């Protein structure tokens, strides 16, 4: 490390101190639940020394590299040893070939990946891991003309600008969630958050297109995202950053009075129904399977505004949102209307939390729990420890009854360093990413609960991943009946796993076969089968069987009837609608636009409508007038529109952007903008 | 087909007439070169009836579906039968597994794909076909912060707005080409065109980032792209659309006087050195291997402005640009300076084309030749027929000497319907995509030349692809010594090859093993091994061995010294530079920015500079202030800058967008914009 890049210890938390403090906090946390009796199981004995070693390395690495590098666990030395110390699939065996999808065959699953600050959702075939298409959400995109035609422009604009100063040009999508009916993916919608703002977007899975964006008031960053199970009556946007409300610079000195809110949207209308104001920053979320509860992890119960303050105390909370109690409070008028939204006070000292049926239960956990995941049976919700090497298991029924929410904690397995997220295979196993250890730990849920009573070791095995995993997802894990054959570990670092593409490295999504349980194996039967590089920066994914997603291959004209015309070849033409306005309508079909040329006057407002009259799937036409910034993608039977001002005279070639036929190059129209003085 | 989508025959060319006319033109064209003697080779006998059948289907389909669907060859019926009539790898055998790259191993080749109207370049590992990363070029992109920091903003802005009215927000990249030294890829630059404008961009392969865009004057659409072999002394941008110059609406009535130009840029400075004005629209391009010649196919010798007119005549031309003669003309002042560029008149009737050493030789070909490809030895240049089922082979040495360029045509193999592009394996074989037949034809170059003398059948075999291939590329095909193991067919349609993602379908890039020559096989040894879906809409790719591309994994500070500072933790701070301007500088490292908070005044112009002080590869930090549209990606040892006006007071959380450590969520800075009246 060069001299200049040494970090200054004066202004930041001392890493050794932070680590040691959290080790003490962990010990305190573990003391609150019964310590597991040391097991005689050999695999546990083999694991525990390893865990201890990692924890020592962790402290040592923190000291060696300075700053918070230790907590990151991704200093070169630590990471490399993590990758090479264990022989379990470190380099992959390549033995499992079931994931190969031969030419002409199809993937079994639809994977929907968030795209992070690329502001999109990606559709990935599982198990082949091929990216099939991107669905732009928070950022204009030329490939499919998103944000270029009036309809998708409006979606982006209706996304609003609450809190935006310069206008949002990008977004930071993290957590894709599929709508559900009866606890299963119903293939209707996919919802996605924007951590860069308070926005929540909806993708219509009939057309794989973003059809609504809502900018949620009173929220600067929507981080977590969940839909209510078993039926998507609410979509939840989980606010992370705490800000003053109103945020106008008049009152920013009391961070205790900053706001963070949990928001419920109607999935049909995408309007915000209500919000719950809470203590601390919110993080990730999931819901119970009976429609009664939603859960969110969080950090910064200290209400601090710097990292040191945010990691000061020894505990944080998982919040349990009591949906019927919240609805009752709204119904009874027990809310404050803020920026048009009913806000229920769910802070710890709120009157609404003092009775027998509080709106929010605060479940104490070790510091800064991160992943929040309900297992398929809906009995337990888990909070993955992040700064603690444990996962906290909460019994949802017990929580509903307990006067002290801590009593509902029924397990706290010690899974490894940096547990971030947990997913499920439907066979009773949980899988937790270990960010610092660069591993996935497989553990038995009931055994983890039993372990609290001193019986069994819950850890079934661990597998190395490359490197530093964030989210992971087993296929159909959000349903009540996961398929349990594949798991994807979304690793933030790829280091040297791929040919280099310069300093900006891709992430690495690794496909793991989890179809077998093998207690005799160090990995518990998990097998790494493929690495897949990904453009920055996916966070999470959700995976549904292909039978549950049924998009149209051609547009159904009934879906836009009354909003837009269907322009036939015969109807193609130019109509002057005013002194300085003109309507141009044309069809498009292989090799030709309905108009081979059209003339407008300088200064005209031109409303252009184009219909793709083909009805054969995959015969897409584009219409581009690049000098006027126009770029439409028109699928079969679809109509798209755009309006622009013909401000500069000249000849402009209108061309088709989708290679549609042997005469594709010749598929053009000539737009002549006549000078106003001609 | 619904009634409304029936196309009107009144205003468009009759498809049957066009097809029949081109069949007559083809016969005339073929009559000009000696017809190959019917071969006794059984595989040829098997192929020819197939070819005849396809041609009948072609006409029939055109009649049945109306419009130009027949020429497109992608009506449902025709296409489906194309996919199922032939058993040769139609469904894939899945037998070849050499293309699988197991976890921890690396791809052998870097593939660089154009992204079409997504305006980007994609880096794809070959043979795994995994997209490793995207390099945004003509469109802002949030994932890597392209167009968001001052440096890349400037690249996009310097891309200029010649001919742009609304400002370019996207581009249409088609043809990636790698810089060469001694006829081999030198790993220095990749160049890419924008068909949506006259722009040419350069990507710096040290950092995999677009570092220059030039808006070429006198050009509305830069379609083709090539670098001079064997050393990249020129980058050629090939203008497709013909427009009036000046294009100000004053004189648009005489399309004969519209311009199309072939432009030469200096690869170091990216300035336009000279242009050559030609007759007809230009299309694709390639260069000779001795630095003397560049070639471009073209269409519309008729100078028409509609598809019917553009396909009226029976012939078109491939233009051969005589580089030394052009340089001599420029040197001698034999040019017109137009919009700052020396333009040499290369039209057929130009004085410069009348002597012994014309600047442009017009080689007659069948109508609308498309692909233009020089084989590795540099002896022949090929023009793929598009509307003719032939590839025209021109002997470059003979062309240099011939007074009549037609005399240099030494072969015209009949390869199948819709030949678009040709690539080479270095073993003497050529591979041509057949758009209409949905096949790749493999043929022997010397045999094709010999066939003109009546000896052998040049076609070695054909393989079905799915469906309607445009470009294809054998690895390292542009060098003098291609590796010859893999070929990629870039198919425009995927139809039902993948789980559906709605009406906008992906393209389908198919990987074909060409390592074996097998004359006994119907495919000539070609084997289809994998399908890969791709987001709209790549056109072409270029593939280099990984040893030839050597990017940095961490920024070298020397590369920006004097332009931008390197901000250490100690140097982090805020400095007021004027009444309404302030400089904010900070470091970034795992879990922390150099400033945990900073305060500016409402109305301040804020110049923000951020350095990533890490020197470990893959530890990237982001810096986002979404409400101000700010989104920087800062790789290790890099510095990025952005300037904005703090126009709205409030608390704005500055956060890290790359998940960098276990305390990533806590990695924030608090920007306080104080109200101006406070």
mmCIF file of C-alpha atoms in Angstrom, chain A residues 1-2 4-5 7-8 11-12 67-68 71-72 74-75 91-92 100 103-107 109-110 117-118 120 122-123 130-134 139-144 148 163-166 168-170 172 195-196 207-208 220 223 240-244 247-249 252 258 281 283 299 305-307 310-311 368 370 386-387 420 435 492-506 528-533 535-537 546 551-553 555 557 566 568-570 589-592 596 613 615-620 624 626-631 635 637 647-653 655 657-663 665-666 668 670 672 674-675, chain B residues 1-2 4-5 7-8 11-12 67-68 71-72 74-75 91-92 100 103-107 109-110 117-118 120 122-123 130-134 139-144 148 163-166 168-170 172 195-196 207-208 220 223 240-244 247-249 252 258 281 283 299 305-307 310-311 368 370 386-387 420 435 492-506 528-533 535-537 546 551-553 555 557 566 568-570 589-592 596 613 615-620 624 626-631 635 637 647-653 655 657-663 665-666 668 670 672 674-675:
data_model
loop_
_atom_site.group_PDB
_atom_site.id
_atom_site.type_symbol
_atom_site.label_atom_id
_atom_site.label_comp_id
_atom_site.label_asym_id
_atom_site.label_seq_id
_atom_site.Cartn_x
_atom_site.Cartn_y
_atom_site.Cartn_z
ATOM 1 C CA UNK A 1 0.000 0.000 0.000
ATOM 2 C CA UNK A 2 1.398 3.369 -0.929
ATOM 3 C CA UNK A 4 -0.680 8.244 0.419
ATOM 4 C CA UNK A 5 -3.332 5.612 0.719
ATOM 5 C CA UNK A 7 -5.802 5.808 6.241
ATOM 6 C CA UNK A 8 -5.860 8.221 9.089
ATOM 7 C CA UNK A 11 -11.218 10.475 12.435
ATOM 8 C CA UNK A 12 -12.534 6.927 12.124
ATOM 9 C CA UNK A 67 -9.116 1.026 8.954
ATOM 10 C CA UNK A 68 -12.161 -1.179 8.529
ATOM 11 C CA UNK A 71 -14.459 -5.995 8.956
ATOM 12 C CA UNK A 72 -14.674 -6.067 5.213
ATOM 13 C CA UNK A 74 -11.579 -8.610 1.784
ATOM 14 C CA UNK A 75 -8.015 -7.543 2.209
ATOM 15 C CA UNK A 91 -11.612 -24.432 -7.817
ATOM 16 C CA UNK A 92 -14.784 -26.205 -8.764
ATOM 17 C CA UNK A 100 -25.923 -27.119 -19.080
ATOM 18 C CA UNK A 103 -29.021 -25.692 -27.872
ATOM 19 C CA UNK A 104 -32.756 -25.717 -28.458
ATOM 20 C CA UNK A 105 -33.645 -26.616 -24.869
ATOM 21 C CA UNK A 106 -34.958 -24.118 -22.360
ATOM 22 C CA UNK A 107 -34.101 -23.130 -18.839
ATOM 23 C CA UNK A 109 -36.484 -21.232 -14.098
ATOM 24 C CA UNK A 110 -36.862 -17.519 -14.631
ATOM 25 C CA UNK A 117 -26.897 1.192 -9.838
ATOM 26 C CA UNK A 118 -27.440 0.161 -13.433
ATOM 27 C CA UNK A 120 -32.525 -2.217 -14.079
ATOM 28 C CA UNK A 122 -32.196 -8.622 -15.523
ATOM 29 C CA UNK A 123 -33.894 -11.792 -16.626
ATOM 30 C CA UNK A 130 -27.653 -16.900 -19.297
ATOM 31 C CA UNK A 131 -28.892 -13.308 -19.152
ATOM 32 C CA UNK A 132 -31.819 -13.366 -21.528
ATOM 33 C CA UNK A 133 -32.842 -9.736 -21.418
ATOM 34 C CA UNK A 134 -32.653 -6.561 -19.389
ATOM 35 C CA UNK A 139 -32.693 4.617 -16.224
ATOM 36 C CA UNK A 140 -33.449 5.352 -19.853
ATOM 37 C CA UNK A 141 -32.226 2.592 -22.129
ATOM 38 C CA UNK A 142 -31.792 2.576 -25.878
ATOM 39 C CA UNK A 143 -31.882 -1.170 -26.523
ATOM 40 C CA UNK A 144 -35.624 -1.385 -25.925
ATOM 41 C CA UNK A 148 -37.926 7.217 -25.230
ATOM 42 C CA UNK A 163 -36.685 14.987 -2.844
ATOM 43 C CA UNK A 164 -35.015 15.135 -6.229
ATOM 44 C CA UNK A 165 -33.182 18.339 -7.032
ATOM 45 C CA UNK A 166 -31.583 17.597 -10.382
ATOM 46 C CA UNK A 168 -33.416 11.314 -11.213
ATOM 47 C CA UNK A 169 -31.333 9.960 -14.100
ATOM 48 C CA UNK A 170 -30.533 6.619 -12.554
ATOM 49 C CA UNK A 172 -30.167 1.707 -7.511
ATOM 50 C CA UNK A 195 -32.152 2.703 -2.861
ATOM 51 C CA UNK A 196 -31.123 5.980 -4.533
ATOM 52 C CA UNK A 207 -44.929 -7.595 -21.317
ATOM 53 C CA UNK A 208 -41.746 -7.552 -19.228
ATOM 54 C CA UNK A 220 -34.972 9.305 1.054
ATOM 55 C CA UNK A 223 -33.704 -0.155 0.551
ATOM 56 C CA UNK A 240 -33.271 3.123 5.135
ATOM 57 C CA UNK A 241 -31.803 6.599 5.494
ATOM 58 C CA UNK A 242 -33.123 8.792 8.297
ATOM 59 C CA UNK A 243 -33.827 12.392 7.321
ATOM 60 C CA UNK A 244 -35.597 15.418 8.787
ATOM 61 C CA UNK A 247 -36.156 18.098 4.716
ATOM 62 C CA UNK A 248 -35.661 21.756 3.885
ATOM 63 C CA UNK A 249 -32.526 22.540 5.823
ATOM 64 C CA UNK A 252 -31.195 19.157 10.779
ATOM 65 C CA UNK A 258 -34.942 12.225 11.826
ATOM 66 C CA UNK A 281 -32.588 2.710 10.196
ATOM 67 C CA UNK A 283 -32.697 -2.542 6.233
ATOM 68 C CA UNK A 299 -29.320 -0.811 12.352
ATOM 69 C CA UNK A 305 -24.978 10.126 11.797
ATOM 70 C CA UNK A 306 -21.562 8.492 11.489
ATOM 71 C CA UNK A 307 -20.294 4.914 11.331
ATOM 72 C CA UNK A 310 -24.011 3.646 14.371
ATOM 73 C CA UNK A 311 -21.931 0.780 15.772
ATOM 74 C CA UNK A 368 -26.933 -4.492 12.944
ATOM 75 C CA UNK A 370 -28.967 -7.586 7.940
ATOM 76 C CA UNK A 386 -23.717 -9.242 9.827
ATOM 77 C CA UNK A 387 -21.532 -8.032 12.726
ATOM 78 C CA UNK A 420 -25.737 -11.524 5.540
ATOM 79 C CA UNK A 435 -19.503 -12.271 3.772
ATOM 80 C CA UNK A 492 -19.597 -9.008 -4.556
ATOM 81 C CA UNK A 493 -16.009 -9.671 -5.573
ATOM 82 C CA UNK A 494 -14.679 -11.768 -8.424
ATOM 83 C CA UNK A 495 -10.977 -10.852 -8.108
ATOM 84 C CA UNK A 496 -9.162 -13.118 -10.584
ATOM 85 C CA UNK A 497 -11.982 -15.504 -11.505
ATOM 86 C CA UNK A 498 -12.431 -14.041 -15.012
ATOM 87 C CA UNK A 499 -10.297 -12.529 -17.715
ATOM 88 C CA UNK A 500 -9.736 -8.969 -16.571
ATOM 89 C CA UNK A 501 -11.935 -6.144 -17.797
ATOM 90 C CA UNK A 502 -9.903 -3.405 -16.136
ATOM 91 C CA UNK A 503 -10.214 -1.969 -12.631
ATOM 92 C CA UNK A 504 -14.016 -2.187 -12.561
ATOM 93 C CA UNK A 505 -14.517 -5.883 -11.931
ATOM 94 C CA UNK A 506 -17.751 -7.782 -12.390
ATOM 95 C CA UNK A 528 -20.356 -25.477 -6.900
ATOM 96 C CA UNK A 529 -21.046 -25.904 -10.607
ATOM 97 C CA UNK A 530 -20.561 -22.562 -12.357
ATOM 98 C CA UNK A 531 -19.235 -19.022 -12.031
ATOM 99 C CA UNK A 532 -21.025 -16.203 -13.827
ATOM 100 C CA UNK A 533 -19.673 -12.664 -14.111
ATOM 101 C CA UNK A 535 -22.031 -6.119 -14.654
ATOM 102 C CA UNK A 536 -22.218 -3.871 -11.550
ATOM 103 C CA UNK A 537 -24.080 -4.376 -9.397
ATOM 104 C CA UNK A 546 -41.021 -21.177 -15.892
ATOM 105 C CA UNK A 551 -45.686 -13.389 -20.952
ATOM 106 C CA UNK A 552 -47.283 -12.458 -24.254
ATOM 107 C CA UNK A 553 -45.081 -12.904 -27.298
ATOM 108 C CA UNK A 555 -48.964 -7.379 -28.090
ATOM 109 C CA UNK A 557 -54.164 -4.589 -29.034
ATOM 110 C CA UNK A 566 -53.410 0.884 -34.361
ATOM 111 C CA UNK A 568 -52.459 0.396 -40.651
ATOM 112 C CA UNK A 569 -50.556 0.874 -43.859
ATOM 113 C CA UNK A 570 -53.640 2.535 -45.321
ATOM 114 C CA UNK A 589 -43.545 -4.017 -41.373
ATOM 115 C CA UNK A 590 -40.624 -5.910 -42.793
ATOM 116 C CA UNK A 591 -38.565 -3.632 -45.044
ATOM 117 C CA UNK A 592 -40.854 -0.653 -44.936
ATOM 118 C CA UNK A 596 -41.462 6.465 -47.430
ATOM 119 C CA UNK A 613 -48.488 -4.391 -38.012
ATOM 120 C CA UNK A 615 -48.254 -10.495 -35.945
ATOM 121 C CA UNK A 616 -45.356 -12.927 -36.007
ATOM 122 C CA UNK A 617 -43.383 -13.161 -32.762
ATOM 123 C CA UNK A 618 -39.872 -11.702 -32.708
ATOM 124 C CA UNK A 619 -40.404 -9.451 -35.728
ATOM 125 C CA UNK A 620 -39.619 -6.233 -33.931
ATOM 126 C CA UNK A 624 -35.000 6.095 -34.951
ATOM 127 C CA UNK A 626 -31.199 10.120 -33.823
ATOM 128 C CA UNK A 627 -30.723 13.822 -34.529
ATOM 129 C CA UNK A 628 -34.015 14.407 -32.705
ATOM 130 C CA UNK A 629 -33.163 11.920 -29.957
ATOM 131 C CA UNK A 630 -35.896 9.542 -31.110
ATOM 132 C CA UNK A 631 -35.550 5.803 -30.578
ATOM 133 C CA UNK A 635 -42.931 -5.166 -30.930
ATOM 134 C CA UNK A 637 -48.979 -5.465 -32.833
ATOM 135 C CA UNK A 647 -36.625 22.847 -34.745
ATOM 136 C CA UNK A 648 -33.904 22.489 -37.362
ATOM 137 C CA UNK A 649 -34.544 22.232 -41.120
ATOM 138 C CA UNK A 650 -32.885 19.532 -43.184
ATOM 139 C CA UNK A 651 -33.157 15.950 -44.387
ATOM 140 C CA UNK A 652 -33.298 13.390 -41.579
ATOM 141 C CA UNK A 653 -33.311 9.689 -42.285
ATOM 142 C CA UNK A 655 -34.459 4.192 -39.901
ATOM 143 C CA UNK A 657 -33.030 -0.214 -35.567
ATOM 144 C CA UNK A 658 -33.973 -3.896 -35.372
ATOM 145 C CA UNK A 659 -32.438 -5.975 -38.146
ATOM 146 C CA UNK A 660 -35.714 -7.241 -39.525
ATOM 147 C CA UNK A 661 -35.167 -8.462 -43.076
ATOM 148 C CA UNK A 662 -32.723 -8.688 -45.937
ATOM 149 C CA UNK A 663 -33.868 -5.218 -46.948
ATOM 150 C CA UNK A 665 -30.904 -1.271 -44.442
ATOM 151 C CA UNK A 666 -33.290 0.024 -47.063
ATOM 152 C CA UNK A 668 -36.156 4.004 -44.095
ATOM 153 C CA UNK A 670 -37.109 10.463 -45.241
ATOM 154 C CA UNK A 672 -37.841 16.647 -44.605
ATOM 155 C CA UNK A 674 -38.621 22.634 -44.497
ATOM 156 C CA UNK A 675 -37.194 25.970 -43.421
ATOM 157 C CA UNK B 1 -52.816 -12.144 -39.620
ATOM 158 C CA UNK B 2 -55.555 -9.761 -38.687
ATOM 159 C CA UNK B 4 -55.900 -4.457 -40.128
ATOM 160 C CA UNK B 5 -52.360 -5.650 -40.411
ATOM 161 C CA UNK B 7 -50.219 -4.440 -45.929
ATOM 162 C CA UNK B 8 -51.229 -2.235 -48.760
ATOM 163 C CA UNK B 11 -47.397 2.223 -52.161
ATOM 164 C CA UNK B 12 -44.690 -0.384 -51.792
ATOM 165 C CA UNK B 67 -45.086 -7.111 -48.360
ATOM 166 C CA UNK B 68 -41.389 -7.901 -48.156
ATOM 167 C CA UNK B 71 -37.227 -11.295 -48.584
ATOM 168 C CA UNK B 72 -36.956 -11.268 -44.843
ATOM 169 C CA UNK B 74 -38.643 -14.907 -41.391
ATOM 170 C CA UNK B 75 -42.337 -15.449 -41.738
ATOM 171 C CA UNK B 91 -31.700 -29.103 -31.978
ATOM 172 C CA UNK B 92 -28.086 -29.286 -30.991
ATOM 173 C CA UNK B 100 -17.548 -25.215 -20.728
ATOM 174 C CA UNK B 103 -15.395 -22.553 -11.927
ATOM 175 C CA UNK B 104 -12.015 -20.966 -11.344
ATOM 176 C CA UNK B 105 -10.819 -21.364 -14.921
ATOM 177 C CA UNK B 106 -10.720 -18.566 -17.448
ATOM 178 C CA UNK B 107 -11.932 -18.051 -20.964
ATOM 179 C CA UNK B 109 -10.616 -15.305 -25.698
ATOM 180 C CA UNK B 110 -11.887 -11.800 -25.187
ATOM 181 C CA UNK B 117 -29.020 0.688 -30.001
ATOM 182 C CA UNK B 118 -28.088 -0.001 -26.400
ATOM 183 C CA UNK B 120 -22.476 0.083 -25.747
ATOM 184 C CA UNK B 122 -19.980 -5.825 -24.312
ATOM 185 C CA UNK B 123 -17.066 -7.941 -23.207
ATOM 186 C CA UNK B 130 -20.462 -15.253 -20.514
ATOM 187 C CA UNK B 131 -20.904 -11.483 -20.672
ATOM 188 C CA UNK B 132 -18.247 -10.245 -18.292
ATOM 189 C CA UNK B 133 -18.914 -6.542 -18.408
ATOM 190 C CA UNK B 134 -20.465 -3.769 -20.445
ATOM 191 C CA UNK B 139 -25.310 6.304 -23.639
ATOM 192 C CA UNK B 140 -24.959 7.298 -19.996
ATOM 193 C CA UNK B 141 -24.853 4.294 -17.713
ATOM 194 C CA UNK B 142 -25.234 4.098 -13.970
ATOM 195 C CA UNK B 143 -23.513 0.761 -13.323
ATOM 196 C CA UNK B 144 -20.054 2.193 -13.918
ATOM 197 C CA UNK B 148 -21.744 10.943 -14.635
ATOM 198 C CA UNK B 163 -26.268 17.344 -37.034
ATOM 199 C CA UNK B 164 -27.851 16.770 -33.639
ATOM 200 C CA UNK B 165 -30.877 18.844 -32.837
ATOM 201 C CA UNK B 166 -31.991 17.493 -29.481
ATOM 202 C CA UNK B 168 -27.610 12.625 -28.646
ATOM 203 C CA UNK B 169 -28.871 10.513 -25.754
ATOM 204 C CA UNK B 170 -28.133 7.156 -27.299
ATOM 205 C CA UNK B 172 -26.318 2.573 -32.335
ATOM 206 C CA UNK B 195 -24.970 4.322 -36.978
ATOM 207 C CA UNK B 196 -27.322 6.826 -35.313
ATOM 208 C CA UNK B 207 -8.975 0.660 -18.519
ATOM 209 C CA UNK B 208 -11.853 -0.698 -20.608
ATOM 210 C CA UNK B 220 -25.332 11.482 -40.905
ATOM 211 C CA UNK B 223 -22.331 2.425 -40.397
ATOM 212 C CA UNK B 240 -24.155 5.182 -44.963
ATOM 213 C CA UNK B 241 -26.992 7.674 -45.332
ATOM 214 C CA UNK B 242 -26.760 10.203 -48.129
ATOM 215 C CA UNK B 243 -27.707 13.762 -47.164
ATOM 216 C CA UNK B 244 -27.420 17.254 -48.640
ATOM 217 C CA UNK B 247 -28.095 19.917 -44.581
ATOM 218 C CA UNK B 248 -30.141 22.977 -43.744
ATOM 219 C CA UNK B 249 -33.298 22.325 -45.697
ATOM 220 C CA UNK B 252 -33.029 18.694 -50.633
ATOM 221 C CA UNK B 258 -26.643 14.087 -51.666
ATOM 222 C CA UNK B 281 -24.596 4.508 -50.039
ATOM 223 C CA UNK B 283 -22.193 -0.179 -46.070
ATOM 224 C CA UNK B 299 -25.990 -0.082 -52.182
ATOM 225 C CA UNK B 305 -34.692 7.845 -51.628
ATOM 226 C CA UNK B 306 -37.038 4.888 -51.312
ATOM 227 C CA UNK B 307 -36.616 1.117 -51.137
ATOM 228 C CA UNK B 310 -32.730 1.582 -54.177
ATOM 229 C CA UNK B 311 -33.355 -1.910 -55.577
ATOM 230 C CA UNK B 368 -26.545 -4.444 -52.756
ATOM 231 C CA UNK B 370 -23.351 -6.328 -47.764
ATOM 232 C CA UNK B 386 -27.345 -10.120 -49.636
ATOM 233 C CA UNK B 387 -29.857 -9.992 -52.520
ATOM 234 C CA UNK B 420 -24.536 -11.280 -45.363
ATOM 235 C CA UNK B 435 -29.813 -14.689 -43.582
ATOM 236 C CA UNK B 492 -31.144 -11.694 -35.281
ATOM 237 C CA UNK B 493 -34.091 -13.847 -34.247
ATOM 238 C CA UNK B 494 -34.376 -16.307 -31.387
ATOM 239 C CA UNK B 495 -38.105 -17.102 -31.680
ATOM 240 C CA UNK B 496 -38.746 -19.907 -29.207
ATOM 241 C CA UNK B 497 -35.183 -20.846 -28.290
ATOM 242 C CA UNK B 498 -35.404 -19.328 -24.797
ATOM 243 C CA UNK B 499 -37.992 -18.881 -22.093
ATOM 244 C CA UNK B 500 -40.028 -15.923 -23.246
ATOM 245 C CA UNK B 501 -39.288 -12.420 -22.024
ATOM 246 C CA UNK B 502 -42.306 -10.839 -23.690
ATOM 247 C CA UNK B 503 -42.669 -9.437 -27.191
ATOM 248 C CA UNK B 504 -39.161 -7.956 -27.277
ATOM 249 C CA UNK B 505 -37.079 -11.062 -27.896
ATOM 250 C CA UNK B 506 -33.349 -11.368 -27.434
ATOM 251 C CA UNK B 528 -23.281 -26.160 -32.876
ATOM 252 C CA UNK B 529 -22.476 -26.249 -29.176
ATOM 253 C CA UNK B 530 -24.368 -23.444 -27.443
ATOM 254 C CA UNK B 531 -27.107 -20.834 -27.767
ATOM 255 C CA UNK B 532 -26.729 -17.524 -25.980
ATOM 256 C CA UNK B 533 -29.494 -14.932 -25.698
ATOM 257 C CA UNK B 535 -30.230 -8.018 -25.180
ATOM 258 C CA UNK B 536 -31.035 -5.935 -28.276
ATOM 259 C CA UNK B 537 -29.138 -5.550 -30.439
ATOM 260 C CA UNK B 546 -6.558 -13.271 -23.902
ATOM 261 C CA UNK B 551 -5.762 -4.223 -18.871
ATOM 262 C CA UNK B 552 -4.737 -2.674 -15.561
ATOM 263 C CA UNK B 553 -6.512 -4.045 -12.514
ATOM 264 C CA UNK B 555 -5.450 2.630 -11.745
ATOM 265 C CA UNK B 557 -1.987 7.407 -10.783
ATOM 266 C CA UNK B 566 -5.054 12.005 -5.463
ATOM 267 C CA UNK B 568 -5.708 11.146 0.833
ATOM 268 C CA UNK B 569 -7.646 10.767 4.042
ATOM 269 C CA UNK B 570 -5.597 13.606 5.518
ATOM 270 C CA UNK B 589 -11.796 3.290 1.561
ATOM 271 C CA UNK B 590 -13.612 0.311 2.990
ATOM 272 C CA UNK B 591 -16.459 1.472 5.234
ATOM 273 C CA UNK B 592 -15.685 5.165 5.130
ATOM 274 C CA UNK B 596 -18.275 11.835 7.620
ATOM 275 C CA UNK B 613 -7.196 5.108 -1.806
ATOM 276 C CA UNK B 615 -4.733 -0.476 -3.865
ATOM 277 C CA UNK B 616 -6.287 -3.936 -3.782
ATOM 278 C CA UNK B 617 -7.939 -5.017 -7.032
ATOM 279 C CA UNK B 618 -11.731 -5.229 -7.104
ATOM 280 C CA UNK B 619 -12.245 -2.972 -4.073
ATOM 281 C CA UNK B 620 -14.356 -0.419 -5.889
ATOM 282 C CA UNK B 624 -23.905 8.666 -4.901
ATOM 283 C CA UNK B 626 -29.079 10.624 -6.044
ATOM 284 C CA UNK B 627 -31.133 13.757 -5.339
ATOM 285 C CA UNK B 628 -28.425 15.717 -7.160
ATOM 286 C CA UNK B 629 -28.070 13.099 -9.908
ATOM 287 C CA UNK B 630 -24.585 12.145 -8.753
ATOM 288 C CA UNK B 631 -23.275 8.633 -9.270
ATOM 289 C CA UNK B 635 -11.853 1.982 -8.903
ATOM 290 C CA UNK B 637 -6.282 4.351 -6.979
ATOM 291 C CA UNK B 647 -29.744 24.458 -5.119
ATOM 292 C CA UNK B 648 -32.043 22.934 -2.500
ATOM 293 C CA UNK B 649 -31.362 22.992 1.246
ATOM 294 C CA UNK B 650 -31.675 19.840 3.316
ATOM 295 C CA UNK B 651 -29.878 16.732 4.525
ATOM 296 C CA UNK B 652 -28.632 14.492 1.724
ATOM 297 C CA UNK B 653 -27.001 11.173 2.447
ATOM 298 C CA UNK B 655 -23.557 6.727 0.053
ATOM 299 C CA UNK B 657 -22.929 2.129 -4.274
ATOM 300 C CA UNK B 658 -20.462 -0.773 -4.463
ATOM 301 C CA UNK B 659 -20.934 -3.305 -1.679
ATOM 302 C CA UNK B 660 -17.428 -3.013 -0.284
ATOM 303 C CA UNK B 661 -17.399 -4.349 3.274
ATOM 304 C CA UNK B 662 -19.524 -5.624 6.128
ATOM 305 C CA UNK B 663 -20.008 -1.982 7.128
ATOM 306 C CA UNK B 665 -24.386 0.271 4.606
ATOM 307 C CA UNK B 666 -22.796 2.487 7.234
ATOM 308 C CA UNK B 668 -21.967 7.316 4.254
ATOM 309 C CA UNK B 670 -23.922 13.528 5.402
ATOM 310 C CA UNK B 672 -25.956 19.412 4.743
ATOM 311 C CA UNK B 674 -27.865 25.136 4.647
ATOM 312 C CA UNK B 675 -30.606 27.519 3.555
#
